[in-house]
Tab-separated table of C-alpha atoms in Angstrom:
chain	number	residue	atom	x	y	z
U	249	UNK	CA	-13.146	25.896	-46.794
U	250	UNK	CA	-13.974	28.147	-43.757
U	251	UNK	CA	-16.508	25.667	-42.356
U	252	UNK	CA	-13.948	22.921	-42.585
U	253	UNK	CA	-11.497	25.118	-40.500
U	254	UNK	CA	-14.254	25.737	-37.912
U	255	UNK	CA	-15.010	22.064	-37.706
U	256	UNK	CA	-11.349	21.317	-36.950
U	257	UNK	CA	-11.310	24.042	-34.265
U	258	UNK	CA	-14.522	22.703	-32.793
U	259	UNK	CA	-13.093	19.210	-32.706
U	260	UNK	CA	-9.944	20.563	-30.838
U	261	UNK	CA	-12.183	22.755	-28.509
U	262	UNK	CA	-14.358	19.788	-27.563
U	263	UNK	CA	-11.324	17.525	-26.903
U	264	UNK	CA	-9.690	20.281	-24.793
U	265	UNK	CA	-6.675	20.827	-27.033
U	266	UNK	CA	-7.560	24.292	-28.530
U	267	UNK	CA	-5.474	27.436	-27.630
U	268	UNK	CA	-7.034	30.701	-26.424
U	269	UNK	CA	-6.461	32.159	-30.010
U	270	UNK	CA	-8.586	29.335	-31.373
U	271	UNK	CA	-11.303	29.801	-28.922
U	272	UNK	CA	-11.476	33.498	-29.756
U	273	UNK	CA	-11.893	32.515	-33.411
U	274	UNK	CA	-14.674	30.301	-32.586
U	275	UNK	CA	-16.356	33.048	-30.456
U	276	UNK	CA	-15.970	35.586	-33.183
U	277	UNK	CA	-17.356	33.094	-35.815
U	278	UNK	CA	-20.524	32.157	-33.735
U	279	UNK	CA	-21.262	35.629	-32.512
U	280	UNK	CA	-20.586	37.874	-35.484
U	281	UNK	CA	-20.617	35.863	-38.745
U	282	UNK	CA	-23.172	33.910	-40.773
U	283	UNK	CA	-22.993	30.439	-39.238
U	284	UNK	CA	-23.365	27.394	-41.561
U	285	UNK	CA	-26.513	25.430	-41.071
U	286	UNK	CA	-24.774	22.233	-39.864
U	287	UNK	CA	-23.118	24.212	-37.241
U	288	UNK	CA	-26.000	26.026	-35.971
U	289	UNK	CA	-26.371	23.474	-32.901
U	290	UNK	CA	-23.089	24.989	-31.477
U	291	UNK	CA	-24.078	28.577	-31.728
U	292	UNK	CA	-25.995	28.802	-28.234
U	293	UNK	CA	-22.845	27.541	-26.540
U	294	UNK	CA	-20.654	30.357	-27.884
U	295	UNK	CA	-23.440	32.939	-27.555
U	296	UNK	CA	-23.743	32.069	-23.773
U	297	UNK	CA	-19.990	32.086	-23.328
U	298	UNK	CA	-19.704	35.441	-24.815
U	299	UNK	CA	-22.443	36.789	-22.547
U	300	UNK	CA	-20.830	35.198	-19.644
U	301	UNK	CA	-17.544	37.032	-20.261
U	302	UNK	CA	-19.517	40.252	-20.288
U	303	UNK	CA	-20.980	39.798	-16.873
U	304	UNK	CA	-19.588	41.549	-13.963
U	305	UNK	CA	-20.502	41.576	-10.264
U	306	UNK	CA	-21.320	44.785	-8.436
U	307	UNK	CA	-20.636	43.227	-5.146
U	308	UNK	CA	-17.157	43.898	-3.548
U	309	UNK	CA	-15.189	41.204	-1.874
U	310	UNK	CA	-12.532	41.620	0.669
U	311	UNK	CA	-10.119	38.898	1.402
U	312	UNK	CA	-9.200	38.714	5.001
U	313	UNK	CA	-5.561	37.708	5.642
U	314	UNK	CA	-4.946	36.434	9.137
U	315	UNK	CA	-1.545	37.237	10.371
U	316	UNK	CA	-1.946	35.466	13.730
U	317	UNK	CA	-1.831	31.962	12.301
U	318	UNK	CA	1.418	30.198	12.914
U	319	UNK	CA	3.268	29.166	9.857
U	320	UNK	CA	4.823	25.823	10.279
U	321	UNK	CA	8.092	25.534	8.403
U	322	UNK	CA	9.180	22.238	6.819
U	323	UNK	CA	12.114	21.781	9.230
U	324	UNK	CA	9.604	21.299	11.993
U	325	UNK	CA	8.318	18.390	10.262
U	326	UNK	CA	12.003	17.047	10.026
U	327	UNK	CA	12.433	17.693	13.648
U	328	UNK	CA	9.395	15.897	14.581
U	329	UNK	CA	10.208	12.821	12.410
U	330	UNK	CA	13.597	12.565	13.943
U	331	UNK	CA	12.046	12.651	17.448
U	332	UNK	CA	9.585	9.900	16.422
U	333	UNK	CA	12.407	7.705	15.107
U	334	UNK	CA	14.617	8.251	18.143
U	335	UNK	CA	11.617	7.330	20.470
U	336	UNK	CA	10.974	4.244	18.347
U	337	UNK	CA	14.569	3.172	18.521
U	338	UNK	CA	14.702	3.863	22.246
U	339	UNK	CA	11.429	1.870	22.894
U	340	UNK	CA	12.871	-1.136	21.013
U	341	UNK	CA	16.288	-1.079	22.861
U	342	UNK	CA	14.538	-0.858	26.373
U	343	UNK	CA	12.043	-3.536	25.499
U	344	UNK	CA	14.651	-6.213	25.007
U	345	UNK	CA	15.264	-8.092	28.255
U	346	UNK	CA	18.421	-7.580	30.117
U	347	UNK	CA	19.470	-10.725	31.785
U	348	UNK	CA	21.788	-10.992	34.844
U	349	UNK	CA	24.851	-13.371	34.883
U	350	UNK	CA	22.968	-15.806	37.003
U	351	UNK	CA	20.007	-15.843	34.489
U	352	UNK	CA	22.300	-16.252	31.437
U	353	UNK	CA	23.917	-19.243	33.289
U	354	UNK	CA	20.629	-20.748	34.001
U	355	UNK	CA	19.768	-20.447	30.259
U	356	UNK	CA	22.915	-22.089	29.276
U	357	UNK	CA	22.335	-25.047	31.836
U	358	UNK	CA	18.815	-25.363	30.478
U	359	UNK	CA	19.941	-25.547	26.825
U	360	UNK	CA	22.563	-28.335	27.916
U	361	UNK	CA	19.794	-30.209	29.667
U	362	UNK	CA	17.540	-29.951	26.642
U	363	UNK	CA	20.313	-31.398	24.530
U	364	UNK	CA	20.970	-34.220	26.976
U	365	UNK	CA	17.259	-35.052	26.927
U	366	UNK	CA	17.091	-35.126	23.281
U	367	UNK	CA	20.138	-37.470	23.128
U	368	UNK	CA	18.386	-39.703	25.664
U	369	UNK	CA	15.063	-39.602	23.684
U	370	UNK	CA	16.780	-40.567	20.616
U	371	UNK	CA	18.497	-43.499	22.162
U	372	UNK	CA	15.301	-44.755	23.882
U	373	UNK	CA	13.550	-44.549	20.340
U	374	UNK	CA	16.265	-46.779	18.976
U	375	UNK	CA	15.953	-49.271	21.943
U	376	UNK	CA	12.258	-49.360	21.364
U	377	UNK	CA	12.644	-50.212	17.794
U	378	UNK	CA	14.980	-53.052	18.776
U	379	UNK	CA	12.147	-54.313	21.075
U	380	UNK	CA	9.903	-54.862	18.197
U	381	UNK	CA	12.318	-57.479	16.983
U	382	UNK	CA	12.142	-59.120	20.411
U	383	UNK	CA	8.392	-59.019	20.221
U	384	UNK	CA	8.474	-60.765	16.745
U	385	UNK	CA	10.842	-63.403	18.220
U	386	UNK	CA	8.329	-64.178	20.987
U	387	UNK	CA	5.386	-64.549	18.650
U	388	UNK	CA	7.478	-66.917	16.454
U	389	UNK	CA	8.679	-68.912	19.559
U	390	UNK	CA	4.999	-69.131	20.795
U	391	UNK	CA	3.933	-70.478	17.298
U	392	UNK	CA	6.838	-72.995	17.333
U	393	UNK	CA	6.058	-74.322	20.825
U	394	UNK	CA	2.289	-74.625	19.999
U	395	UNK	CA	3.051	-76.604	16.792
U	396	UNK	CA	5.260	-78.992	18.779
U	397	UNK	CA	2.785	-79.518	21.490
U	398	UNK	CA	0.179	-80.488	19.232
């Protein structure tokens, strides 16, 4: 029954779902007790882990904390973002063309001229369509006069 428990703990261990207490049970089982023959393949893993836990370094480490580095507060980011947005809005506003009164009047006159030209073009197109009928009349007249003269 104990090997079935150990197998369940091993499954949880390799899936990353085991707790620290369960891992301690596995370490104890593989290091201090008689291991079942079908679980012997896992013994080197836990013996190595146990040996790694006992290792210590004789070297001393000092962490140097630098006090002269400026700490950027989050409100600086907010201020910088507001400046960028204000600059963008200002650039958009000043890039729009500012027309004088004379230029606005010229634009209105241009638009009116354009409308008049479009109206003239439409009427000319209608007249051109009417000329097609005249052309057909000329062709029919020519055929009629040819047949009479023969």
